[in-house]
Tab-separated table of C-alpha atoms in Angstrom:
chain	number	residue	atom	x	y	z
X	1	MET	CA	28.949	-18.400	44.021
X	2	GLN	CA	27.524	-18.930	41.089
X	3	ASN	CA	30.197	-19.332	38.073
X	4	HIS	CA	29.915	-16.863	35.787
X	5	SER	CA	30.782	-17.392	32.151
X	6	VAL	CA	31.261	-13.641	31.806
X	7	GLU	CA	32.117	-11.221	35.282
X	8	MET	CA	33.282	-7.791	34.847
X	9	ARG	CA	34.495	-5.411	37.432
X	10	GLY	CA	34.057	-2.043	38.202
X	11	ILE	CA	34.885	-1.221	34.646
X	12	VAL	CA	35.951	1.931	33.217
X	13	LYS	CA	36.309	4.152	29.885
X	14	ARG	CA	37.415	7.527	28.916
X	15	PHE	CA	36.831	9.455	25.818
X	16	GLY	CA	38.620	12.178	26.850
X	17	ALA	CA	36.094	14.453	29.738
X	18	VAL	CA	33.506	11.822	28.618
X	19	THR	CA	33.122	8.721	31.837
X	20	ALA	CA	31.314	6.307	28.778
X	21	SER	CA	31.299	3.077	31.021
X	22	ASP	CA	31.307	3.747	34.711
X	23	GLN	CA	32.784	1.595	37.705
X	24	VAL	CA	30.686	-0.208	35.904
X	25	ASP	CA	29.474	-4.409	37.039
X	26	PHE	CA	28.708	-7.012	34.996
X	27	SER	CA	28.238	-10.723	35.139
X	28	ALA	CA	26.007	-13.751	32.541
X	29	ASN	CA	25.849	-16.792	32.777
X	30	ALA	CA	26.873	-19.791	30.514
X	31	GLY	CA	24.040	-21.642	29.206
X	32	GLU	CA	21.450	-18.337	28.905
X	33	ILE	CA	20.322	-15.472	27.145
X	34	HIS	CA	21.886	-12.152	28.458
X	35	ALA	CA	20.157	-8.690	27.100
X	36	LEU	CA	21.110	-5.381	28.064
X	37	LEU	CA	19.890	-1.820	27.915
X	38	GLY	CA	20.236	1.072	28.116
X	39	GLU	CA	19.635	4.505	25.740
X	40	ASN	CA	21.236	5.314	23.100
X	41	GLY	CA	25.015	6.292	25.086
X	42	ALA	CA	24.083	5.333	27.561
X	43	GLY	CA	27.402	2.863	27.043
X	44	LYS	CA	25.943	-0.808	26.743
X	45	SER	CA	27.586	-0.561	23.620
X	46	THR	CA	31.022	0.633	24.649
X	47	VAL	CA	31.535	-2.016	27.599
X	48	MET	CA	30.284	-4.865	24.762
X	49	SER	CA	33.456	-3.024	23.008
X	50	MET	CA	35.557	-4.128	25.914
X	51	LEU	CA	34.375	-7.933	26.141
X	52	SER	CA	34.741	-7.782	22.405
X	53	GLY	CA	38.390	-6.346	22.087
X	54	VAL	CA	37.379	-3.643	20.511
X	55	TYR	CA	38.420	-0.969	23.316
X	56	ARG	CA	40.530	-1.490	26.057
X	57	ALA	CA	39.123	-0.721	28.755
X	58	ASP	CA	41.152	2.011	31.183
X	59	GLU	CA	40.433	0.208	35.263
X	60	GLY	CA	39.263	-2.862	36.437
X	61	GLU	CA	38.652	-6.467	35.833
X	62	LEU	CA	37.672	-8.657	33.367
X	63	PHE	CA	36.967	-12.536	33.948
X	64	ILE	CA	36.718	-15.614	31.898
X	65	HIS	CA	34.889	-18.527	33.127
X	66	GLY	CA	36.634	-17.626	36.203
X	67	LYS	CA	39.865	-16.033	35.028
X	68	LEU	CA	41.540	-12.495	34.704
X	69	ALA	CA	41.547	-12.133	31.273
X	70	LYS	CA	43.759	-9.290	29.165
X	71	ILE	CA	41.590	-8.342	26.132
X	72	ARG	CA	43.301	-6.014	23.940
X	73	SER	CA	41.869	-6.329	20.590
X	74	PRO	CA	39.205	-8.903	18.837
X	75	LYS	CA	41.742	-11.526	18.340
X	76	ASP	CA	43.312	-11.221	21.701
X	77	ALA	CA	38.398	-12.024	21.887
X	78	ALA	CA	38.830	-14.359	20.045
X	79	SER	CA	40.892	-16.941	21.224
X	80	LEU	CA	38.703	-16.556	24.543
X	81	GLY	CA	35.725	-17.947	22.994
X	82	VAL	CA	34.139	-14.310	22.798
X	83	GLY	CA	32.881	-13.245	19.546
X	84	MET	CA	30.185	-10.475	18.714
X	85	VAL	CA	27.722	-10.063	15.043
X	86	PHE	CA	27.158	-5.841	15.453
X	87	GLN	CA	24.438	-4.330	13.407
X	88	ASN	CA	26.826	-3.772	10.890
X	89	PHE	CA	27.691	-7.346	9.080
X	90	ARG	CA	31.297	-7.140	8.495
X	91	LEU	CA	31.448	-9.735	5.482
X	92	VAL	CA	33.314	-9.355	2.545
X	93	GLN	CA	30.158	-8.533	-0.043
X	94	SER	CA	32.231	-10.343	-3.724
X	95	LEU	CA	32.630	-13.035	-1.580
X	96	THR	CA	30.094	-16.070	-1.599
X	97	ALA	CA	29.304	-17.108	2.498
X	98	ALA	CA	31.668	-20.408	2.965
X	99	GLU	CA	34.536	-17.743	1.690
X	100	ASN	CA	33.687	-15.422	4.668
X	101	ILE	CA	33.652	-17.628	6.970
X	102	VAL	CA	36.924	-19.767	6.789
X	103	LEU	CA	38.483	-15.991	6.115
X	104	GLY	CA	41.589	-15.285	7.940
X	105	GLU	CA	43.026	-19.261	8.617
X	106	LYS	CA	46.179	-19.433	7.308
X	107	SER	CA	46.078	-19.988	3.317
X	108	SER	CA	42.801	-20.455	3.060
X	109	PHE	CA	42.053	-19.515	-0.017
X	110	TRP	CA	45.603	-21.933	-1.230
X	111	ARG	CA	44.540	-25.559	0.254
X	112	GLY	CA	43.182	-25.793	-3.222
X	113	SER	CA	39.315	-27.011	-4.073
X	114	LYS	CA	39.064	-30.410	-1.634
X	115	TRP	CA	40.074	-27.995	1.472
X	116	LEU	CA	37.162	-26.069	1.108
X	117	LYS	CA	34.634	-28.961	-0.254
X	118	ASN	CA	35.258	-30.285	2.802
X	119	LYS	CA	35.168	-26.759	4.770
X	120	HIS	CA	31.758	-26.308	3.034
X	121	LEU	CA	30.764	-29.985	4.457
X	122	GLU	CA	32.159	-28.761	8.212
X	123	ILE	CA	29.985	-24.992	8.010
X	124	GLU	CA	26.978	-26.357	6.678
X	125	ALA	CA	26.676	-29.053	9.693
X	126	LEU	CA	27.229	-25.939	12.084
X	127	ALA	CA	23.989	-24.202	10.668
X	128	GLU	CA	21.888	-26.807	10.895
X	129	ARG	CA	22.391	-27.616	14.426
X	130	PHE	CA	21.958	-24.154	15.204
X	131	GLY	CA	19.341	-23.905	13.115
X	132	LEU	CA	20.549	-21.133	10.576
X	133	LYS	CA	21.078	-23.306	7.130
X	134	PHE	CA	21.669	-20.751	4.414
X	135	PRO	CA	22.729	-21.506	0.794
X	136	VAL	CA	27.002	-21.144	1.046
X	137	ASP	CA	28.794	-21.402	-1.949
X	138	CYS	CA	26.345	-18.043	-2.945
X	139	PRO	CA	27.942	-14.860	-2.523
X	140	ILE	CA	27.012	-12.303	-0.155
X	141	TRP	CA	25.276	-9.701	-2.068
X	142	GLN	CA	22.896	-12.136	-3.378
X	143	LEU	CA	21.723	-13.277	-0.168
X	144	SER	CA	19.270	-11.495	1.882
X	145	VAL	CA	19.523	-9.918	4.703
X	146	GLY	CA	18.117	-12.321	6.937
X	147	GLU	CA	20.828	-15.174	5.926
X	148	GLN	CA	24.172	-12.366	5.702
X	149	GLN	CA	23.317	-12.264	9.910
X	150	ARG	CA	23.488	-16.349	9.252
X	151	VAL	CA	26.706	-16.638	8.496
X	152	GLU	CA	28.191	-13.333	10.256
X	153	ILE	CA	26.429	-16.016	13.622
X	154	VAL	CA	28.082	-19.153	11.775
X	155	LYS	CA	31.313	-17.332	11.321
X	156	THR	CA	31.580	-15.949	15.171
X	157	LEU	CA	30.411	-19.618	15.613
X	158	TYR	CA	33.072	-21.857	13.178
X	159	ARG	CA	35.262	-19.826	15.099
X	160	GLY	CA	35.497	-21.225	18.658
X	161	ALA	CA	32.914	-19.123	20.184
X	162	ASP	CA	30.816	-20.289	23.327
X	163	ILE	CA	30.174	-16.091	24.366
X	164	ILE	CA	28.004	-14.571	21.063
X	165	ILE	CA	27.733	-11.207	21.591
X	166	LEU	CA	24.080	-9.413	19.258
X	167	ASP	CA	24.163	-6.231	18.832
X	168	GLU	CA	20.096	-5.289	18.047
X	169	PRO	CA	19.622	-7.976	16.352
X	170	THR	CA	17.034	-8.047	14.620
X	171	SER	CA	16.084	-4.525	13.531
X	172	VAL	CA	16.259	-6.072	10.144
X	173	LEU	CA	14.748	-8.888	10.167
X	174	THR	CA	10.616	-10.235	9.699
X	175	PRO	CA	9.034	-10.918	12.218
X	176	GLY	CA	8.728	-14.555	11.103
X	177	GLU	CA	13.116	-14.609	10.697
X	178	ALA	CA	13.085	-12.681	14.271
X	179	GLU	CA	11.766	-15.680	15.704
X	180	GLN	CA	13.278	-18.816	13.832
X	181	LEU	CA	16.505	-16.346	15.758
X	182	PHE	CA	14.809	-17.312	19.113
X	183	GLU	CA	15.175	-20.567	17.836
X	184	THR	CA	19.036	-19.860	17.250
X	185	LEU	CA	19.145	-18.151	19.974
X	186	LYS	CA	17.304	-20.939	22.618
X	187	VAL	CA	19.790	-23.738	20.608
X	188	MET	CA	22.298	-22.107	22.003
X	189	LYS	CA	21.730	-21.814	25.128
X	190	HIS	CA	21.054	-25.186	25.795
X	191	ALA	CA	24.326	-26.119	24.196
X	192	GLY	CA	26.168	-24.270	26.892
X	193	LYS	CA	26.901	-20.760	24.392
X	194	THR	CA	26.429	-17.858	26.573
X	195	VAL	CA	24.532	-15.407	25.181
X	196	ILE	CA	25.154	-11.227	25.399
X	197	MET	CA	22.221	-9.279	23.428
X	198	THR	CA	21.583	-5.559	22.435
X	199	THR	CA	18.330	-4.851	21.924
X	200	HIS	CA	15.883	-1.818	22.358
X	201	LYS	CA	12.415	-3.358	20.976
X	202	MET	CA	10.676	-4.713	24.802
X	203	LYS	CA	8.436	-7.269	23.221
X	204	GLU	CA	11.657	-9.133	22.198
X	205	VAL	CA	13.948	-8.846	25.228
X	206	MET	CA	10.806	-10.420	26.558
X	207	ALA	CA	10.348	-13.136	24.496
X	208	SER	CA	12.549	-14.110	24.615
X	209	SER	CA	15.950	-13.057	27.431
X	210	ASP	CA	15.787	-15.670	31.162
X	211	ARG	CA	17.943	-11.519	33.112
X	212	ILE	CA	17.961	-8.721	31.858
X	213	SER	CA	20.851	-6.018	32.029
X	214	VAL	CA	19.869	-1.987	32.189
X	215	MET	CA	22.066	1.103	32.094
X	216	ARG	CA	21.967	4.620	32.015
X	217	LYS	CA	24.071	7.387	31.452
X	218	GLY	CA	27.356	4.935	31.413
X	219	LYS	CA	26.143	3.731	33.995
X	220	MET	CA	24.975	0.186	35.646
X	221	ILE	CA	21.011	0.331	36.627
X	222	ALA	CA	19.224	-2.634	37.746
X	223	THR	CA	19.565	-6.776	36.423
X	224	LEU	CA	16.240	-8.542	36.217
X	225	ASN	CA	14.812	-11.351	36.313
X	226	THR	CA	13.303	-11.425	32.712
X	227	ALA	CA	10.219	-13.548	34.686
X	228	GLN	CA	9.984	-10.260	37.306
X	229	THR	CA	9.760	-7.897	35.495
X	230	ASP	CA	7.680	-6.292	32.255
X	231	GLU	CA	8.098	-3.710	29.738
X	232	LEU	CA	6.686	-0.799	31.612
X	233	GLU	CA	9.013	-1.101	34.336
X	234	LEU	CA	11.922	-1.836	31.956
X	235	ALA	CA	11.513	1.621	29.663
X	236	ARG	CA	11.165	3.245	34.107
X	237	LEU	CA	14.485	2.369	35.026
X	238	MET	CA	16.518	2.466	31.162
X	239	VAL	CA	15.615	6.820	30.081
X	240	GLY	CA	14.669	7.442	34.162
X	241	ARG	CA	10.677	8.116	33.536
X	242	GLU	CA	7.296	6.668	32.987
X	243	VAL	CA	7.422	6.141	29.102
X	244	THR	CA	4.273	5.108	26.700
X	245	ILE	CA	4.931	2.528	24.964
X	246	SER	CA	1.519	1.486	23.411
X	247	ARG	CA	-0.016	2.734	20.331
X	248	GLN	CA	-0.405	6.207	19.637
X	249	GLU	CA	-4.318	7.660	20.777
X	250	ARG	CA	-4.426	9.819	17.781
X	251	GLU	CA	-7.843	11.863	16.166
X	252	ALA	CA	-9.045	12.638	12.704
X	253	THR	CA	-6.630	15.349	10.797
X	254	GLN	CA	-6.101	13.513	7.261
X	255	GLY	CA	-6.998	16.232	4.115
X	256	GLU	CA	-7.034	15.752	0.427
X	257	ALA	CA	-4.304	13.031	-1.796
X	258	LEU	CA	-1.468	15.104	-1.644
X	259	LEU	CA	0.413	11.856	-2.740
X	260	ILE	CA	-0.372	9.551	-5.689
X	261	VAL	CA	1.718	6.914	-6.916
X	262	ARG	CA	0.621	5.091	-9.835
X	263	ASN	CA	2.328	1.894	-11.741
X	264	LEU	CA	5.681	2.848	-11.049
X	265	ASP	CA	8.138	1.069	-12.282
X	266	VAL	CA	11.724	1.375	-11.079
X	267	ALA	CA	15.372	-0.886	-11.727
X	268	ALA	CA	17.191	-1.341	-8.729
X	269	ASP	CA	21.385	-1.301	-9.205
X	270	HIS	CA	21.978	-4.355	-10.748
X	271	GLY	CA	19.309	-4.000	-13.074
X	272	ARG	CA	17.020	-5.979	-11.638
X	273	LYS	CA	12.965	-4.090	-11.445
X	274	ALA	CA	12.821	-3.192	-8.240
X	275	LEU	CA	9.089	-0.961	-7.992
X	276	ASP	CA	7.173	-3.482	-10.015
X	277	GLY	CA	3.177	-1.496	-10.764
X	278	LEU	CA	3.019	-0.126	-7.391
X	279	SER	CA	0.506	2.443	-6.710
X	280	LEU	CA	-0.017	3.850	-2.952
X	281	THR	CA	-2.192	7.429	-1.995
X	282	VAL	CA	-0.785	9.469	1.722
X	283	ASN	CA	-3.913	11.895	2.156
X	284	GLU	CA	-2.571	15.679	4.774
X	285	GLY	CA	-2.788	14.522	8.011
X	286	GLU	CA	-2.384	11.907	7.713
X	287	ILE	CA	1.149	9.082	8.179
X	288	VAL	CA	1.020	5.666	6.214
X	289	GLY	CA	3.480	2.585	7.353
X	290	VAL	CA	4.938	-0.005	4.364
X	291	ALA	CA	5.416	-3.127	5.955
X	292	GLY	CA	8.324	-5.611	4.538
X	293	VAL	CA	11.121	-6.919	4.497
X	294	ALA	CA	15.235	-5.185	3.389
X	295	GLY	CA	15.025	-5.352	-0.275
X	296	ASN	CA	11.741	-5.905	-1.756
X	297	GLY	CA	11.905	-2.234	-2.756
X	298	GLN	CA	11.632	0.042	-0.305
X	299	LYS	CA	14.495	1.636	-1.077
X	300	GLU	CA	14.471	2.193	-4.281
X	301	LEU	CA	10.384	4.037	-3.790
X	302	ALA	CA	12.038	6.342	-0.947
X	303	GLU	CA	14.808	7.600	-3.815
X	304	VAL	CA	12.470	7.937	-6.091
X	305	LEU	CA	9.907	10.319	-4.167
X	306	THR	CA	12.534	12.113	-3.242
X	307	GLY	CA	14.589	12.579	-6.321
X	308	LEU	CA	17.393	10.311	-6.334
X	309	ARG	CA	16.293	7.946	-8.121
X	310	THR	CA	14.797	8.242	-11.238
X	311	TRP	CA	11.724	5.224	-12.761
X	312	ARG	CA	11.513	3.889	-15.832
X	313	SER	CA	7.319	4.471	-16.416
X	314	GLY	CA	4.749	4.636	-14.657
X	315	GLU	CA	3.173	8.411	-12.882
X	316	ILE	CA	3.814	10.227	-9.431
X	317	ILE	CA	0.855	13.529	-8.691
X	318	PHE	CA	2.518	15.788	-5.454
X	319	ASP	CA	0.070	18.087	-4.639
X	320	GLY	CA	-1.545	18.382	-7.955
X	321	SER	CA	1.140	18.851	-9.528
X	322	PRO	CA	2.855	16.111	-12.338
X	323	VAL	CA	6.344	15.495	-11.276
X	324	LYS	CA	8.112	14.754	-14.434
X	325	ALA	CA	11.857	13.947	-13.624
X	326	ALA	CA	13.859	13.236	-11.210
X	327	SER	CA	14.855	16.213	-9.106
X	328	VAL	CA	16.498	16.398	-5.898
X	329	ARG	CA	16.856	19.913	-5.518
X	330	GLY	CA	13.138	20.035	-7.216
X	331	ALA	CA	12.101	17.620	-4.298
X	332	ILE	CA	12.965	19.966	-1.444
X	333	ASP	CA	11.985	22.916	-3.024
X	334	SER	CA	8.286	21.050	-4.229
X	335	GLY	CA	7.933	20.017	0.318
X	336	ILE	CA	9.229	16.715	0.807
X	337	SER	CA	11.558	15.783	3.417
X	338	HIS	CA	13.444	12.724	3.943
X	339	VAL	CA	15.271	11.083	6.380
X	340	PRO	CA	17.298	8.886	4.827
X	341	GLU	CA	17.658	4.654	6.528
X	342	ASN	CA	21.560	5.187	7.122
X	343	ARG	CA	21.876	8.956	8.931
X	344	MET	CA	25.503	8.960	8.830
X	345	LYS	CA	26.415	7.741	5.009
X	346	SER	CA	23.287	10.200	3.185
X	347	GLY	CA	22.213	11.721	6.353
X	348	LEU	CA	24.170	14.424	7.800
X	349	ALA	CA	27.408	15.089	7.304
X	350	GLY	CA	30.025	13.421	10.666
X	351	ARG	CA	32.899	15.130	10.460
X	352	LEU	CA	30.608	18.373	9.890
X	353	GLY	CA	29.771	19.902	13.215
X	354	SER	CA	25.929	21.221	13.980
X	355	VAL	CA	25.883	23.949	12.104
X	356	ASP	CA	26.940	22.986	8.565
X	357	ASN	CA	24.163	19.795	9.153
X	358	LEU	CA	21.382	21.892	9.326
X	359	LEU	CA	22.165	24.398	6.269
X	360	PHE	CA	22.506	21.727	4.248
X	361	LYS	CA	19.404	22.201	2.393
X	362	SER	CA	18.633	25.842	3.154
X	363	TYR	CA	21.971	27.482	2.341
X	364	ARG	CA	21.395	29.165	-0.605
X	365	SER	CA	17.908	30.314	1.102
X	366	GLU	CA	17.196	34.825	1.745
X	367	GLU	CA	17.680	34.103	5.523
X	368	HIS	CA	20.505	32.181	5.991
X	369	SER	CA	23.659	34.332	2.900
X	370	LYS	CA	23.573	37.918	1.733
X	371	LEU	CA	25.219	37.261	-2.306
X	372	GLY	CA	26.861	33.799	-1.528
X	373	PHE	CA	28.150	34.565	1.979
X	374	LEU	CA	26.529	32.727	4.633
X	375	LYS	CA	25.336	34.738	7.072
X	376	ALA	CA	27.378	33.218	9.864
X	377	ALA	CA	26.286	34.565	13.183
X	378	LYS	CA	22.942	34.446	12.261
X	379	ASN	CA	23.251	30.891	11.150
X	380	ARG	CA	24.594	29.653	14.556
X	381	SER	CA	21.694	31.858	16.715
X	382	TRP	CA	18.744	29.632	14.707
X	383	SER	CA	21.218	26.514	14.565
X	384	ARG	CA	21.255	26.847	18.195
X	385	GLU	CA	17.849	27.467	18.743
X	386	LEU	CA	17.066	24.260	16.943
X	387	VAL	CA	19.354	21.937	18.732
X	388	GLU	CA	17.642	23.510	21.831
X	389	ARG	CA	14.228	22.705	20.996
X	390	PHE	CA	14.588	19.404	18.964
X	391	ASN	CA	17.136	18.675	22.203
X	392	VAL	CA	20.129	17.742	20.799
X	393	LYS	CA	22.806	16.701	23.407
X	394	THR	CA	26.429	17.343	21.838
X	395	PRO	CA	28.945	19.617	23.796
X	396	GLU	CA	29.259	21.939	21.433
X	397	LEU	CA	27.787	23.688	18.467
X	398	ASP	CA	30.518	22.867	16.018
X	399	THR	CA	31.308	19.091	17.900
X	400	PRO	CA	31.553	16.456	15.315
X	401	VAL	CA	28.010	15.298	14.834
X	402	GLN	CA	29.453	11.972	14.387
X	403	GLN	CA	30.482	11.720	18.256
X	404	MET	CA	27.153	12.392	18.830
X	405	SER	CA	24.563	9.188	20.304
X	406	GLY	CA	23.067	7.754	17.221
X	407	GLY	CA	20.061	9.319	18.765
X	408	ASN	CA	20.966	12.589	19.434
X	409	GLN	CA	22.037	11.654	15.403
X	410	GLN	CA	18.752	11.399	14.634
X	411	LYS	CA	17.833	14.945	16.371
X	412	LEU	CA	19.992	16.769	14.735
X	413	LEU	CA	18.975	15.021	11.679
X	414	PHE	CA	14.608	15.950	11.572
X	415	ALA	CA	15.405	19.448	13.401
X	416	ARG	CA	16.415	20.149	9.699
X	417	GLU	CA	13.848	17.973	7.393
X	418	VAL	CA	11.183	19.274	10.183
X	419	SER	CA	12.229	22.751	10.018
X	420	HIS	CA	10.808	23.519	6.189
X	421	ASN	CA	7.726	22.748	7.722
X	422	PRO	CA	6.966	19.908	5.333
X	423	LYS	CA	4.147	18.882	3.471
X	424	LEU	CA	5.182	14.961	3.431
X	425	MET	CA	7.627	13.754	5.188
X	426	VAL	CA	9.567	10.017	3.982
X	427	ALA	CA	10.585	8.596	6.897
X	428	VAL	CA	13.098	4.992	6.378
X	429	HIS	CA	13.551	3.216	9.963
X	430	PRO	CA	13.699	6.362	11.515
X	431	THR	CA	13.964	4.626	14.955
X	432	GLN	CA	16.304	2.013	13.765
X	433	GLY	CA	19.220	1.105	17.021
X	434	LEU	CA	18.256	4.023	18.528
X	435	ASP	CA	16.687	3.307	22.616
X	436	VAL	CA	12.980	3.163	24.044
X	437	GLY	CA	13.306	6.778	24.895
X	438	ALA	CA	15.315	8.038	22.175
X	439	ALA	CA	12.914	6.318	19.185
X	440	ALA	CA	9.827	7.760	21.789
X	441	GLY	CA	10.728	11.143	20.795
X	442	VAL	CA	11.229	10.749	16.960
X	443	HIS	CA	7.337	8.718	17.434
X	444	GLU	CA	5.923	12.898	19.523
X	445	LEU	CA	7.594	14.187	16.096
X	446	LEU	CA	5.384	12.525	13.137
X	447	MET	CA	2.867	12.186	15.363
X	448	GLU	CA	3.127	16.600	15.560
X	449	LEU	CA	3.777	16.372	11.668
X	450	ARG	CA	0.673	14.627	10.885
X	451	GLY	CA	-1.754	16.208	13.434
X	452	SER	CA	0.416	19.738	11.215
X	453	GLY	CA	-2.325	18.848	8.451
X	454	SER	CA	1.546	16.881	6.990
X	455	GLY	CA	1.735	13.798	4.998
X	456	VAL	CA	4.081	10.628	5.954
X	457	LEU	CA	5.263	7.573	4.900
X	458	LEU	CA	6.811	5.940	6.933
X	459	ILE	CA	9.400	3.137	5.635
X	460	SER	CA	10.222	0.777	9.099
X	461	GLU	CA	10.862	-2.970	9.652
X	462	ASP	CA	9.362	-2.590	12.800
X	463	LEU	CA	6.614	-3.951	12.909
X	464	ASP	CA	5.406	-2.647	17.088
X	465	GLU	CA	6.236	1.519	15.488
X	466	LEU	CA	3.451	1.006	12.128
X	467	LEU	CA	0.742	-0.724	14.132
X	468	GLN	CA	1.718	2.188	16.979
X	469	LEU	CA	1.483	4.892	14.465
X	470	SER	CA	0.660	4.094	11.067
X	471	ASP	CA	-3.288	5.236	10.377
X	472	ARG	CA	-3.119	2.355	7.312
X	473	ILE	CA	-0.768	-0.159	6.774
X	474	LEU	CA	0.680	-0.863	2.742
X	475	VAL	CA	3.386	-4.731	2.718
X	476	ILE	CA	5.683	-4.313	-0.332
X	477	TYR	CA	6.818	-6.662	-1.350
X	478	ASN	CA	8.773	-8.111	-4.877
X	479	GLY	CA	8.535	-4.226	-5.201
X	480	SER	CA	4.743	-3.914	-5.962
X	481	ILE	CA	1.720	-3.727	-2.452
X	482	LEU	CA	0.515	-6.909	-1.375
X	483	GLY	CA	-2.288	-5.492	1.219
X	484	GLU	CA	-3.522	-2.962	3.572
X	485	SER	CA	-4.791	-2.460	6.873
X	486	ASP	CA	-6.052	0.433	8.146
X	487	HIS	CA	-5.244	1.276	12.550
X	488	GLU	CA	-7.962	-0.823	13.051
X	489	ASN	CA	-7.934	-3.770	12.144
X	490	ALA	CA	-4.100	-4.307	11.527
X	491	ASP	CA	-3.371	-7.784	12.311
X	492	ARG	CA	0.295	-8.742	13.575
X	493	GLU	CA	-0.225	-12.191	11.584
X	494	ARG	CA	-1.408	-11.634	8.201
X	495	ILE	CA	0.712	-8.632	8.676
X	496	GLY	CA	3.651	-11.098	8.665
X	497	LEU	CA	2.362	-13.305	6.260
X	498	LEU	CA	2.561	-10.881	3.897
X	499	MET	CA	5.357	-8.980	4.474
X	500	ALA	CA	6.961	-13.252	3.646
X	501	GLY	CA	4.697	-12.989	0.355
X	502	ILE	CA	1.810	-15.069	1.960
X	503	GLN	CA	-1.668	-13.760	0.464
X	504	ASN	CA	-3.223	-16.402	2.638
X	505	ARG	CA	-3.049	-18.634	5.280
X	506	GLU	CA	-3.738	-21.778	3.586
X	507	GLU	CA	-0.891	-20.654	1.325
X	508	SER	CA	1.485	-20.909	5.093
X	509	ALA	CA	0.296	-24.444	6.273
X	510	VAL	CA	1.678	-25.868	2.382
């Protein structure tokens, strides 16, 4: 019998009337990379949260290295050698990398500079061993997203974890950084660690894992050897139907220039230059993808175009008219819709229900209010039609949207933005953290917008998504457009090099 490092038997977790984990059996071995797949709401995050001590199971048994374990808190999990690296990093931005890693050790900041210097050396050696180098004495806010992820992984290893759970680990990485991460996972595997990875990126699952477990609707559907399956079978198991994951077929729909940006200079929050002479064009009936590593100006570009941020110099022309100043209301009224990067921070109000969230941009209109009073019955009927049209799954219209799965939150956000028949959609990481089924639904919506003659500016770090959807791909680096490719001639390797700031292959060999 296989000696599993992790074994979960008959695990049940209920949230009120909803059973998120229904008699789940799961096991992972020492020295393997095990991928856990499933649609949003399938229960995979719940299962991993019970393993890492965030939730407690209502029923079932959990074994660590063959011994029955009671994990009631993250502290219990850590004491058993279980560590989790969350998709949203849990780091103190003002502290250095080393200080974040030792944070929590008894009296850690009262032991003097010699003690901390020794810790620096210890952390550097650990990072070097697993191929996770980063500047240990730099504040977290000065590190790239990839470096911050390395800090999180080293923090887990430093605290003695031999079972490491990674939540959507490549969602913010360039192709090159993702490859480096997979090399690290292989080193961890050869060191006897158990690596459990949740992700929605099929190519990465196939390239990096030894085994794959698939969940659907709270149940464990299958566990497969990676070498004996393929992407299409995995997609079918996840969503219960056939899913197309190849490049989108397209008819020519391109019309006149809709958005023209010339020589745009924009400052970031800390005063540095975020956009540096950036120029681009989006035409009617066209999806223009923007590829780049996080922190190269994508956030500021989206904020300028949607009226959230002003610019220092340059010119923006939308639908034939110059844009004079930053104005959210002006952007909405001119026909620009926005799907922001963080749907729960700047897209939706988590404690409110679907009706209120759908009304955010249109509650002042005559259709939805009269003399300052909302038309409650009409608005509720309108909201129900949108929820049904966009297949948003929610128990009730008044259910707080924070209780919905990520995929359904995103569909609700798209329902609101698309309902205004936008001339331009600015979509920032629209499928980040979504499973293949939910992502396919978002992709269909973007293609429908394109087909209706709307322009789409798709800002994403998922190169597969950009290659699949974009008519043109622009690469942004240090606030400027470094290169451009059309749909037919897009080259993954060249785009990856441009994302790293390398303009030709010769430079990469230097």
